[in-house]
CSV table of C-alpha atoms and ligand atoms in Angstrom, one decimal:
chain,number,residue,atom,x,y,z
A,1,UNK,CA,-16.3,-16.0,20.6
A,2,UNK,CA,-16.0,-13.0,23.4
A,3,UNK,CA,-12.5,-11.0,21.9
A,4,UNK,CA,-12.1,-10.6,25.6
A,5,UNK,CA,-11.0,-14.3,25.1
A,6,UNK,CA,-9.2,-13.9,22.1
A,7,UNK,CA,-7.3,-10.6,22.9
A,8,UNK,CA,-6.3,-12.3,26.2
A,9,UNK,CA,-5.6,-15.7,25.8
A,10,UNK,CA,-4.1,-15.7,22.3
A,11,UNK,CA,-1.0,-13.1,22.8
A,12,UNK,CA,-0.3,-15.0,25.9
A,13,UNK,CA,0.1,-18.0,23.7
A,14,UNK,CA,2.4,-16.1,21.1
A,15,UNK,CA,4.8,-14.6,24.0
A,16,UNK,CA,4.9,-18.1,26.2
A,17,UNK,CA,5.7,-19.6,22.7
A,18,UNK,CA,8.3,-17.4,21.2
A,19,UNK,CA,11.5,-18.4,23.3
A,20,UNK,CA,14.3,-17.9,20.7
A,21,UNK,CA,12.4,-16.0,18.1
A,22,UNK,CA,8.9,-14.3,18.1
A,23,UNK,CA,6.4,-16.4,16.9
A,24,UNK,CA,3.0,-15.8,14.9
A,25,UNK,CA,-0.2,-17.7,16.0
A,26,UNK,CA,-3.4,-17.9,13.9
A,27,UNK,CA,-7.1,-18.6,15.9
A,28,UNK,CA,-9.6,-21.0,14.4
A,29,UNK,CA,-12.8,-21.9,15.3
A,30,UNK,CA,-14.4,-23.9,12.7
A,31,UNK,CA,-17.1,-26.1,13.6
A,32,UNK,CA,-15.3,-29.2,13.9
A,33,UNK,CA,-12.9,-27.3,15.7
A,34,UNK,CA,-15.0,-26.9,18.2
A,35,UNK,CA,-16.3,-30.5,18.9
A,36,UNK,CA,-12.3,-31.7,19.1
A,37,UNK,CA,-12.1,-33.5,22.2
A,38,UNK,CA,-8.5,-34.8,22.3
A,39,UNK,CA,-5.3,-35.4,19.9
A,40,UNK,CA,-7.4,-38.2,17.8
A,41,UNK,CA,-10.0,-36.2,16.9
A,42,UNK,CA,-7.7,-33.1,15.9
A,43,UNK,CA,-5.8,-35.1,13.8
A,44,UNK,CA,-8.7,-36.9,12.1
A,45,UNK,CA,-9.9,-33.6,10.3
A,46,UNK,CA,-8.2,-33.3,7.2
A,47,UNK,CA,-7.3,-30.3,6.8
A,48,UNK,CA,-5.4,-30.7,10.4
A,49,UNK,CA,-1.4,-31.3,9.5
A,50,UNK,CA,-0.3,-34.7,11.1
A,51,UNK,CA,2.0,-33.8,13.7
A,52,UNK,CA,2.4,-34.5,17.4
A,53,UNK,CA,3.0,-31.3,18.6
A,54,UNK,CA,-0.9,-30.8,20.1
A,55,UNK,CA,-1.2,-29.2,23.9
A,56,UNK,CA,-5.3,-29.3,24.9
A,57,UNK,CA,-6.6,-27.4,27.6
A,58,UNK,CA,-9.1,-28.0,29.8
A,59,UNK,CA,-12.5,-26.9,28.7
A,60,UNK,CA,-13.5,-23.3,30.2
A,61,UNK,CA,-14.3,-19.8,29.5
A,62,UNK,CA,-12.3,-18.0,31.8
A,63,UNK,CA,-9.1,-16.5,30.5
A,64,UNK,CA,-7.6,-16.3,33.8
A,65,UNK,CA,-7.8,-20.4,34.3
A,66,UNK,CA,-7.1,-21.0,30.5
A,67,UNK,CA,-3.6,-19.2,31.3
A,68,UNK,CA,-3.4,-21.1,34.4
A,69,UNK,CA,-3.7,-24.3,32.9
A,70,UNK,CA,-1.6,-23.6,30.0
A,71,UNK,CA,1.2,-22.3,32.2
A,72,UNK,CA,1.3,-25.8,33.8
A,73,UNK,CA,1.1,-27.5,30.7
A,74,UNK,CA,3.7,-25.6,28.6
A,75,UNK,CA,6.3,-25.4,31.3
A,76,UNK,CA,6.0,-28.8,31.7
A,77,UNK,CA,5.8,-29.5,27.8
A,78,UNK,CA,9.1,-27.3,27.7
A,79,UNK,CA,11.1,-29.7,29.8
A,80,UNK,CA,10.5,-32.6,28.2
A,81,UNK,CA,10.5,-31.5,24.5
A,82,UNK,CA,12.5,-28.3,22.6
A,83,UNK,CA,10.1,-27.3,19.8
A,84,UNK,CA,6.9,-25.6,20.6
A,85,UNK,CA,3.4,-26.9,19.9
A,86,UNK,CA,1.9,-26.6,16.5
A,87,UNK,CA,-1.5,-26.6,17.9
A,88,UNK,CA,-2.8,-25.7,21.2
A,89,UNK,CA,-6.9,-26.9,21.5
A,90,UNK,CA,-8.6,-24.4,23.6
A,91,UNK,CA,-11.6,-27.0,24.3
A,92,UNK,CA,-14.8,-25.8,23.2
A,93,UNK,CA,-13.6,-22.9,22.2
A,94,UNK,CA,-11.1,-23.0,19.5
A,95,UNK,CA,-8.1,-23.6,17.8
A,96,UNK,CA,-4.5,-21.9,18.2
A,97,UNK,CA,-1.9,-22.6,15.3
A,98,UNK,CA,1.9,-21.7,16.3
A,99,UNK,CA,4.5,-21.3,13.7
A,100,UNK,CA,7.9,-19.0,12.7
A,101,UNK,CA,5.8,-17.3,10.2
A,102,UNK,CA,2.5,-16.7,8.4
A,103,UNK,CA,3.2,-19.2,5.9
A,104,UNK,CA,3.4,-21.9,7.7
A,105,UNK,CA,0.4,-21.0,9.9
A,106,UNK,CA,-1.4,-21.4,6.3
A,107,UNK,CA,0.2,-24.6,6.2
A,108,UNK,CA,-0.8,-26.1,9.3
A,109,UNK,CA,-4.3,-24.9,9.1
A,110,UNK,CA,-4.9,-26.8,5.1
A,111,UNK,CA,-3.9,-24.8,3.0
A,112,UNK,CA,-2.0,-25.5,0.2
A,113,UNK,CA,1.9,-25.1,1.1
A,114,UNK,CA,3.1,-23.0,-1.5
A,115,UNK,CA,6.5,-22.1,-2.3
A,116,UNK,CA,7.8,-19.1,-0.6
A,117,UNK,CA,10.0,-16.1,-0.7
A,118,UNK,CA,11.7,-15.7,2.8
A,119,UNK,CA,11.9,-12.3,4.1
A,120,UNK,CA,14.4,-10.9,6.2
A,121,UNK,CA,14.2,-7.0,7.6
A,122,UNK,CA,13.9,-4.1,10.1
A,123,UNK,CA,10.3,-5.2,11.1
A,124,UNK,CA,10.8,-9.2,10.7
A,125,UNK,CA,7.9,-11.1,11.5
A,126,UNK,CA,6.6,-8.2,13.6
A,127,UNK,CA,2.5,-7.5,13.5
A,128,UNK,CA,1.5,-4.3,12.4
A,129,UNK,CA,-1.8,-2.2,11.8
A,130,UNK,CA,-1.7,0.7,9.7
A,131,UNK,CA,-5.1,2.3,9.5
A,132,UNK,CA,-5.8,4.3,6.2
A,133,UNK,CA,-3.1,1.8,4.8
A,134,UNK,CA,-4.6,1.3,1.1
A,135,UNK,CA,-3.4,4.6,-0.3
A,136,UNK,CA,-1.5,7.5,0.3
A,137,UNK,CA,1.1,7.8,3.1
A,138,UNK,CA,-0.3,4.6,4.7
A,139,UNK,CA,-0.3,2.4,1.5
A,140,UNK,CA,3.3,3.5,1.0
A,141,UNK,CA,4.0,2.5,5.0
A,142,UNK,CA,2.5,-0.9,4.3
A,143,UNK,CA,4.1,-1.3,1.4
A,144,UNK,CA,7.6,-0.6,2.9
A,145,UNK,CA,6.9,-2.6,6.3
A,146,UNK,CA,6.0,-6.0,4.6
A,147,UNK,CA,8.8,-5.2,2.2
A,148,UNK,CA,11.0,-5.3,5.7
A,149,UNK,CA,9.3,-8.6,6.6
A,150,UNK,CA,6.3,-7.4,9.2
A,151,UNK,CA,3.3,-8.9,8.8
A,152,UNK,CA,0.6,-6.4,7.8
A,153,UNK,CA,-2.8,-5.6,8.5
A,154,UNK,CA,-4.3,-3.2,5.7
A,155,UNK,CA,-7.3,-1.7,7.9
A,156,UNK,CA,-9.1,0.8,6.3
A,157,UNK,CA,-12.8,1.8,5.5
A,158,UNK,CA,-12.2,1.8,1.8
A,159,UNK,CA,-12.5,-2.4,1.3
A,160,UNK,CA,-11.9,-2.0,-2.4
A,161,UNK,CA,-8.4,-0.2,-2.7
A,162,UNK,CA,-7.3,-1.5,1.3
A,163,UNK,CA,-8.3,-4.9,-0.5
A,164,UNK,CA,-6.8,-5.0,-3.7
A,165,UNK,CA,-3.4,-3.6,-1.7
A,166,UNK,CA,-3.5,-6.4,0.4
A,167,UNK,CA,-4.0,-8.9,-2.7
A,168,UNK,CA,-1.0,-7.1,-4.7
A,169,UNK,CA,1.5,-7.8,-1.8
A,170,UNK,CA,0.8,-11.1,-1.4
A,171,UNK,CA,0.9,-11.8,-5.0
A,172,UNK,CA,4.1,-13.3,-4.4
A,173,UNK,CA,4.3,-15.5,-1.4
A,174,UNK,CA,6.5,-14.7,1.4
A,175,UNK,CA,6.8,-16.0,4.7
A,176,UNK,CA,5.4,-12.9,5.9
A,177,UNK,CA,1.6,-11.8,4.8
A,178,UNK,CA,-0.6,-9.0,4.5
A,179,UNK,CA,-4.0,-8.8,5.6
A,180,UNK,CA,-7.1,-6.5,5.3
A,181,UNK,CA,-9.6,-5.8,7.7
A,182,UNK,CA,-12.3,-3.4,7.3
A,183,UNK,CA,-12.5,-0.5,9.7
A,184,UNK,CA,-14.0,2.8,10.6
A,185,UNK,CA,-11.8,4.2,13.1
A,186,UNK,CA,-14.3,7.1,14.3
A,187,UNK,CA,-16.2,3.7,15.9
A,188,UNK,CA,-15.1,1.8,18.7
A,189,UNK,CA,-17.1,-1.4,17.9
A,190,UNK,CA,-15.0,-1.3,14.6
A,191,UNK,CA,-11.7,-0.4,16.0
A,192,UNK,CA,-12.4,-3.1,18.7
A,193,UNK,CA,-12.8,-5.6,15.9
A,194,UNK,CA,-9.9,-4.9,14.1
A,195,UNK,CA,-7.7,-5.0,17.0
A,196,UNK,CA,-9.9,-9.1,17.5
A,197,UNK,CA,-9.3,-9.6,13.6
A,198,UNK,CA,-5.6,-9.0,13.9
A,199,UNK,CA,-4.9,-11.4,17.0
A,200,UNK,CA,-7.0,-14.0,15.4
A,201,UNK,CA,-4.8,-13.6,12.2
A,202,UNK,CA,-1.4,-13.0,13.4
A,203,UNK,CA,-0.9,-13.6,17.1
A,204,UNK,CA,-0.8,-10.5,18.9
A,205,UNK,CA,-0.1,-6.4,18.1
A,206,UNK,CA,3.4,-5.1,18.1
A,207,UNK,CA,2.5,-1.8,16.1
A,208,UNK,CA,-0.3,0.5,15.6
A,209,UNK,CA,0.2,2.8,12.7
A,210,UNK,CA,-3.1,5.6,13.5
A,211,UNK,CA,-2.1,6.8,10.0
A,212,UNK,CA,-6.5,7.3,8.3
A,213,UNK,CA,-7.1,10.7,8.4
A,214,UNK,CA,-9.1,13.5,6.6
A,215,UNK,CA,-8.7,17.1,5.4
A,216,UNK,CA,-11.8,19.1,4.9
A,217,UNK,CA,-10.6,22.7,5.1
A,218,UNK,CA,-12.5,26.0,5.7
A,219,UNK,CA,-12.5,28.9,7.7
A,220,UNK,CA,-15.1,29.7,10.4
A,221,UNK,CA,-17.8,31.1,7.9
A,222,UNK,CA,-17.6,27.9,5.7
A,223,UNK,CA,-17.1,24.9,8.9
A,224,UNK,CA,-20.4,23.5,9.3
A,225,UNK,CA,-20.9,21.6,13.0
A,226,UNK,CA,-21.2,18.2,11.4
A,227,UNK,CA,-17.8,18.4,8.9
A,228,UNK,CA,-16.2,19.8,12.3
A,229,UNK,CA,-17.7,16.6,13.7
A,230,UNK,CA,-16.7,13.9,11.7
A,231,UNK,CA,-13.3,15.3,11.2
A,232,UNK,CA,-12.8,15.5,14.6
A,233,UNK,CA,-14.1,11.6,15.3
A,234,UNK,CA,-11.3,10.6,12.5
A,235,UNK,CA,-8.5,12.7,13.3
A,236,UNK,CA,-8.8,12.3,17.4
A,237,UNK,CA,-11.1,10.7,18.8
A,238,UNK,CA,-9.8,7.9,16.0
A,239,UNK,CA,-6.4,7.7,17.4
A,240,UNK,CA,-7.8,7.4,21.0
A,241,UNK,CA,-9.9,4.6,19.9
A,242,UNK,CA,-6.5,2.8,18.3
A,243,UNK,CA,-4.7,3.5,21.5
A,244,UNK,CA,-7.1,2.0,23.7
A,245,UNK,CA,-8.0,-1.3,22.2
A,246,UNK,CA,-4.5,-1.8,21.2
A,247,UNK,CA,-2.6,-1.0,24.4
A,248,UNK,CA,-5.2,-3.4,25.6
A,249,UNK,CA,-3.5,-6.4,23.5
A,250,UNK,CA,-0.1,-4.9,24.1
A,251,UNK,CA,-0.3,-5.0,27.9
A,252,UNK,CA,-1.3,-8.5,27.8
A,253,UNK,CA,2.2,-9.2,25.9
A,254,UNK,CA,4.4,-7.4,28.0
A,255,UNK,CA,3.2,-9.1,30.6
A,256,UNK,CA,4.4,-12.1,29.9
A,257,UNK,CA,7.5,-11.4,28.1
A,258,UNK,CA,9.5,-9.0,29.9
A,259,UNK,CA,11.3,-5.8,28.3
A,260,UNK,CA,9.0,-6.6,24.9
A,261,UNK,CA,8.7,-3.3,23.8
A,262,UNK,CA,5.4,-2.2,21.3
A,263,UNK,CA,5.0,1.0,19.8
A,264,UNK,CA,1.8,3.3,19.4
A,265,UNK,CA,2.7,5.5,16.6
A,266,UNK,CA,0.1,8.5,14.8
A,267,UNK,CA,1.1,10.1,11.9
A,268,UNK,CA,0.5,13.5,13.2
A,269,UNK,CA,1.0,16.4,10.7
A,270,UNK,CA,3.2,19.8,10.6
A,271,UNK,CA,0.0,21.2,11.4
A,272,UNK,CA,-0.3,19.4,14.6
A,273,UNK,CA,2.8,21.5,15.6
A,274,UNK,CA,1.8,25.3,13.7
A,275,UNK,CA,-1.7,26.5,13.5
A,276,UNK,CA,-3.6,26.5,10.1
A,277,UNK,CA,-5.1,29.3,8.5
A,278,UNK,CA,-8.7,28.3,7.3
A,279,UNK,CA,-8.0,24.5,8.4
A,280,UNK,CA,-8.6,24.6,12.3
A,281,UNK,CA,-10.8,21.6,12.4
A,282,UNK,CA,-7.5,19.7,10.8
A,283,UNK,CA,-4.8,21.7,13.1
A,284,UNK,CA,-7.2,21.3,15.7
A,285,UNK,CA,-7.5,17.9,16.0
A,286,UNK,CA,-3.7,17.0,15.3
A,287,UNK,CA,-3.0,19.2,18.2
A,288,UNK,CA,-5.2,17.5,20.5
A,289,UNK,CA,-3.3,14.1,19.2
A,290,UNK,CA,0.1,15.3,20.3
A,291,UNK,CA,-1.7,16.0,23.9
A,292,UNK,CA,-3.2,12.4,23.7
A,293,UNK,CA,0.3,11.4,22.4
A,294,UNK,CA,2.4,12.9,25.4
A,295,UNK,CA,-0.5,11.9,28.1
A,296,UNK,CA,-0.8,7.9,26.8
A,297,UNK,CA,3.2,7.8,26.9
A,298,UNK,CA,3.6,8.5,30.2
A,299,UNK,CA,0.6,5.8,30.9
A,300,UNK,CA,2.0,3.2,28.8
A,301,UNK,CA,5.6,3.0,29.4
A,302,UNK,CA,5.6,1.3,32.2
A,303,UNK,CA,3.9,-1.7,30.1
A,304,UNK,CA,6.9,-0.9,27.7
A,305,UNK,CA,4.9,0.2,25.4
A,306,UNK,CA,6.0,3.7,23.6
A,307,UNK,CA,3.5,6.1,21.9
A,308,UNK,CA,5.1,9.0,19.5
A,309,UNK,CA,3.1,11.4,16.6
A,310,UNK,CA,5.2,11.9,13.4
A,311,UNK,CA,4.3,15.0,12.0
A,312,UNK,CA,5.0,15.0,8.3
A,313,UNK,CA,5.3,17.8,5.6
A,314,UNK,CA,2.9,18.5,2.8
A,315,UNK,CA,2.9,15.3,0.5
A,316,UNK,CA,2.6,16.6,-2.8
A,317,UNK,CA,3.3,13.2,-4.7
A,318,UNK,CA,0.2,12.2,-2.3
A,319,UNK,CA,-3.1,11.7,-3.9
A,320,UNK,CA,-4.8,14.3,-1.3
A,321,UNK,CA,-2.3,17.1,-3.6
A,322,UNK,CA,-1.8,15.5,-6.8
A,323,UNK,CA,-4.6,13.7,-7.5
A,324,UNK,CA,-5.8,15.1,-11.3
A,325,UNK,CA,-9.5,16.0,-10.3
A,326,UNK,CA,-9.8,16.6,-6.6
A,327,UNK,CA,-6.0,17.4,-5.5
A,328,UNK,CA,-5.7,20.4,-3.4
A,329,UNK,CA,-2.9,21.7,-6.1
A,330,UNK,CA,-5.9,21.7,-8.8
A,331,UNK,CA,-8.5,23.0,-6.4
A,332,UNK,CA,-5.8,25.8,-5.3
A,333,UNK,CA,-5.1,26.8,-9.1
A,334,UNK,CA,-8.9,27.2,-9.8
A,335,UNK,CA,-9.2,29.1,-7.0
A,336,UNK,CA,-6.4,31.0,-7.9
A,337,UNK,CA,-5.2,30.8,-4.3
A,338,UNK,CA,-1.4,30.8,-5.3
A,339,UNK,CA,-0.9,34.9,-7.3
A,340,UNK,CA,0.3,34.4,-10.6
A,341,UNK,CA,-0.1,30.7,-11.1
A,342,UNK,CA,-1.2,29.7,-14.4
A,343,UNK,CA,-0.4,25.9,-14.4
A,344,UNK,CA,-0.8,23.4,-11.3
A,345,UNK,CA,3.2,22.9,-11.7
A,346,UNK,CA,3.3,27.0,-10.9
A,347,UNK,CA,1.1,26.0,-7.5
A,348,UNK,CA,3.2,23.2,-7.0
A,349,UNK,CA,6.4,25.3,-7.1
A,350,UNK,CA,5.0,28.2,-4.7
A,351,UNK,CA,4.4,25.4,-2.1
A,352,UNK,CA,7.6,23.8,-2.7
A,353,UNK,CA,9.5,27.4,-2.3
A,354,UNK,CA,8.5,27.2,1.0
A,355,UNK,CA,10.4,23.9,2.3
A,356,UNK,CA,14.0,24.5,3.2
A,357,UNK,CA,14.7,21.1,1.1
A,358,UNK,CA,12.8,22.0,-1.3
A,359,UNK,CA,10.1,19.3,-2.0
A,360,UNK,CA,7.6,17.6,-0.3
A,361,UNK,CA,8.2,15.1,2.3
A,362,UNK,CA,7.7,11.1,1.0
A,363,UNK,CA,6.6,8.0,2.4
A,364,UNK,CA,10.5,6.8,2.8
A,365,UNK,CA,10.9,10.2,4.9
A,366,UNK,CA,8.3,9.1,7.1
A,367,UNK,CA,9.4,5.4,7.2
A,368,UNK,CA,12.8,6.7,8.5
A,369,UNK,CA,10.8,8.0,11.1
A,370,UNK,CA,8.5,5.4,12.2
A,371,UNK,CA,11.7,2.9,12.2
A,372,UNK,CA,13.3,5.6,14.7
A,373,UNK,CA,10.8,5.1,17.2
A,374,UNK,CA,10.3,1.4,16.6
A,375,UNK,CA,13.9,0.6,17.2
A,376,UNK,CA,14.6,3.3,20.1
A,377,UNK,CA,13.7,2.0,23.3
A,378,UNK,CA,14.9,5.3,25.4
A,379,UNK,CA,12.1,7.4,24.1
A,380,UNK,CA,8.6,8.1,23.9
A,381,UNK,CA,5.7,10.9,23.8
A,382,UNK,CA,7.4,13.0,21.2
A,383,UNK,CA,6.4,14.6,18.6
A,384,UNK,CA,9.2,14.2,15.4
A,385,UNK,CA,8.9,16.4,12.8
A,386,UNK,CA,9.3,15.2,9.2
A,387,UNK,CA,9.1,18.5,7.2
A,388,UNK,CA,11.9,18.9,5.5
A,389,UNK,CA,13.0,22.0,7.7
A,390,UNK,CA,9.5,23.6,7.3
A,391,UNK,CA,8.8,23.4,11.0
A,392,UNK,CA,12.0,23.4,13.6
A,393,UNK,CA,11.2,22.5,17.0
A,394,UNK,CA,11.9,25.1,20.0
B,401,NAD,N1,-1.1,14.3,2.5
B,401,NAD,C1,-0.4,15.1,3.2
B,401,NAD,O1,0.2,16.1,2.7
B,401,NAD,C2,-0.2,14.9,4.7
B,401,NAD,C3,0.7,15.7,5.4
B,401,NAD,C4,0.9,15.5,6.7
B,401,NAD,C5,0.1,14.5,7.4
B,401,NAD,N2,-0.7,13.8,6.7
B,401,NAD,C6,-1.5,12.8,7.5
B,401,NAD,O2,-1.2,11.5,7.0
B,401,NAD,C7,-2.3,10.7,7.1
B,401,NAD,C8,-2.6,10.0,5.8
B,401,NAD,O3,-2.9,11.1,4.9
B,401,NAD,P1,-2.9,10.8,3.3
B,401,NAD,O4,-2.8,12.1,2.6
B,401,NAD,O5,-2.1,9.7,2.9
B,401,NAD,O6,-4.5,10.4,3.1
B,401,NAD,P2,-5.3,9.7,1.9
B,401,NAD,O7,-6.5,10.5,1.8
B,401,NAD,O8,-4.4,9.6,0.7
B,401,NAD,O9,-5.6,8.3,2.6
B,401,NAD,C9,-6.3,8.2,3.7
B,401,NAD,C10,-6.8,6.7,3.9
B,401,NAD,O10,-7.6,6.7,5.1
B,401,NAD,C11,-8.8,6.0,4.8
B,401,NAD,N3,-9.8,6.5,5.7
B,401,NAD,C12,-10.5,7.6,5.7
B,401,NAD,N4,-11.4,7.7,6.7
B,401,NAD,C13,-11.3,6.5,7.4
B,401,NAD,C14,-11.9,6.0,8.5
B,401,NAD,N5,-12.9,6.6,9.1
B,401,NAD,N6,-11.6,4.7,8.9
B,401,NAD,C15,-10.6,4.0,8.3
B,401,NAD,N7,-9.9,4.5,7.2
B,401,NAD,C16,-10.3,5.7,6.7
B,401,NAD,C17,-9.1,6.3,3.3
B,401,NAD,O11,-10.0,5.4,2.8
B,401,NAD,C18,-7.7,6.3,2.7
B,401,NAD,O12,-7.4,5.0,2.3
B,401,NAD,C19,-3.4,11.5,7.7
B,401,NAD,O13,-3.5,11.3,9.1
B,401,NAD,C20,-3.0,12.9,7.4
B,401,NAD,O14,-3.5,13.8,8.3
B,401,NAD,C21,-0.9,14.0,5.4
């Protein structure tokens, strides 16, 4: 099935749906799915909840007339009956579950209704990509986010951590759910997927998190072409692949809800704000993401859609500085890059000397952030600073 369908059609379902409250929406398109004709044979499949909430458009391919048709249908559906559909069958195409939440989309698509926790927050029932979310900064944003009731897609090239996060969150059912999806965001048929995956899973796209990202430093003697390369396809060209597929989803919302704000949101770096010695190809690229950042704001808000960087401080707890083998605190010691260190807690204090608070920054520092810009609606193409006082805006 073309996304072009799917990245169209199904966010117009989930916004024409969610008249009190926002609504989630799954896509299915299992075979039998796809040779329903009409209510009976829907609700002769058995893993097809009996109810007689089912809206069936007519059979085409064309987005355009699929929205035309289901205009007419819902608006007259809506004044003859409050709740919404359960199901709308896209004819030949596919199947659209509508619920309050991810649990019950599980429930009207067969699987087993299990008892679950119900979740109230700052990012309830929202839908929500981090990329790089199965460790570091973004594992502890996904963490906090579904802890705050969004439902969370885990999109990351590493399928074995970004997997088993996903699994360990929704260990205990709630009505909101995490979800991984397999990504490699320096490639546009990938990011292109994971934007499809998420719409099919949840609905729609109210946040991108453009969180994966890569450190390799070295000065100019030491860069080779091809490190500069593939640092610069993750770090930039990465977060203009994010932008563009999900504004694409985005757009398709605001336009039919009005005032439904969505947020594009990098986590940028200090050094996307002060140069880098021996780490251009990092600075470098977080720079250029704060130009991409200001330049797709001023494109996107008219579609209410709000774009910021967050530009964090070091994250010593972080695996890229802590971790026991290949943390940049061990590999600073060994190089004896810090005078006088003897023990990685000697690095670590030398680096922390150099924050006005006096540690690192943490994922909850960042998260205060990120819920800045998602709740602020009169603001958009900055860059906010998360240092600890290390970097203070002119
Ligand atoms: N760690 C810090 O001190 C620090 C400070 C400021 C900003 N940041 C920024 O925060 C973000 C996260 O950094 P972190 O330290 O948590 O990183 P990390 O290395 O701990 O985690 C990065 C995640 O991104 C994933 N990833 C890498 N390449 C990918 C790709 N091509 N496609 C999809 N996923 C990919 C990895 O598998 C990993 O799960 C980065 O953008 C980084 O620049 C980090």
């Amino acid at each position: 099935m073309s996304s072009l369908i799917i990245n169209r059609v199904v966010p117009a379902i989930r916004m024409f749906t969610s008249r009190q409250k926002m609504m989630v929406a799954r896509f299915d398109d299992r075979s039998e799915l796809l040779k329903a004709e009409d209510e009976d044979d829907l609700l002769n499949l058995d893993f097809i909840k009996k109810s007689s909430g089912i809206l069936i458009v007519d059979e085409t391919q064309d987005p355009g007339e699929i929205i035309d048709d289901l205009t007419v249908k819902l608006s007259t559906w809506y004044d003859s009956r409050t709740p919404h559909p359960d199901y709308i069958l896209l004819k030949g195409i596919g199947l659209v579950a509508i619920a309050e939440n991810a649990a019950s989309l599980d429930a009207l698509l067969g699987k087993p209704v299990q008892k679950v926790k119900e979740v109230s927050g700052r990012a309830q029932n929202k839908i929500i990509i981090v990329t790089g979310g199965a460790q570091g900064f973004g594992g502890g944003i996904a963490e906090l986010l579904y802890a705050q009731g969004a439902n969370v897609v885990i999109a990351d090239l590493n399928e074995e951590t970004g997997g088993k996060m996903a699994d360990s969150l929704n260990a205990v059912p709630q009505t909101n759910q995490a979800y991984f999806v397999k990504v490699n965001v320096g490639s546009a048929v990938s990011v292109e997927d994971m934007v499809a995956a998420t719409v099919k899973h949840f609905g729609g796209l109210d946040v991108i998190i453009s969180n994966a990202g890569i450190l390799r430093a070295g000065g100019l003697d030491e860069m080779t072409p091809e490190t500069f390369g593939l640092m610069t396809d993750i770090n930039y060209k990465g977060y203009f692949l994010c932008a563009k597929y999900a504004s694409e989803v985005m757009k398709v919302q605001s336009s039919f809800k009005e005032d439904y704000f969505t947020d594009i949101i990098q986590i940028n770096s200090k050094s996307g704000l002060k140069g880098s010695n021996r780490n251009f190809a990092y600075a470098g690229g977080k720079f250029g993401g704060i130009g991409l950042t200001q330049s797709f704001a001023m494109e996107l808000m008219p579609f209410k859609i709000k774009v910021n960087s967050i530009c964090p401080g070091n994250f010593f707890e972080g695996p890229l500085w802590s971790d026991p083998e290949r943390g940049l605190f061990v590999q600073y010691l060994k190089a004896g890059k810090v005078p006088g260190a003897r023990e990685i807690k000697d690095v670590k204090a030398f680096y922390e000397a150099q924050v006005p608070a006096g540690r690192g920054c943490r994922v909850i520092d960042v998260m205060r952030a990120i819920f800045y810009v998602m709740e602020q609606e009169y603001e958009t193409g900055q860059a906010v600073p998360v240092t600890g006082g290390q970097n203070m805006l002119n």
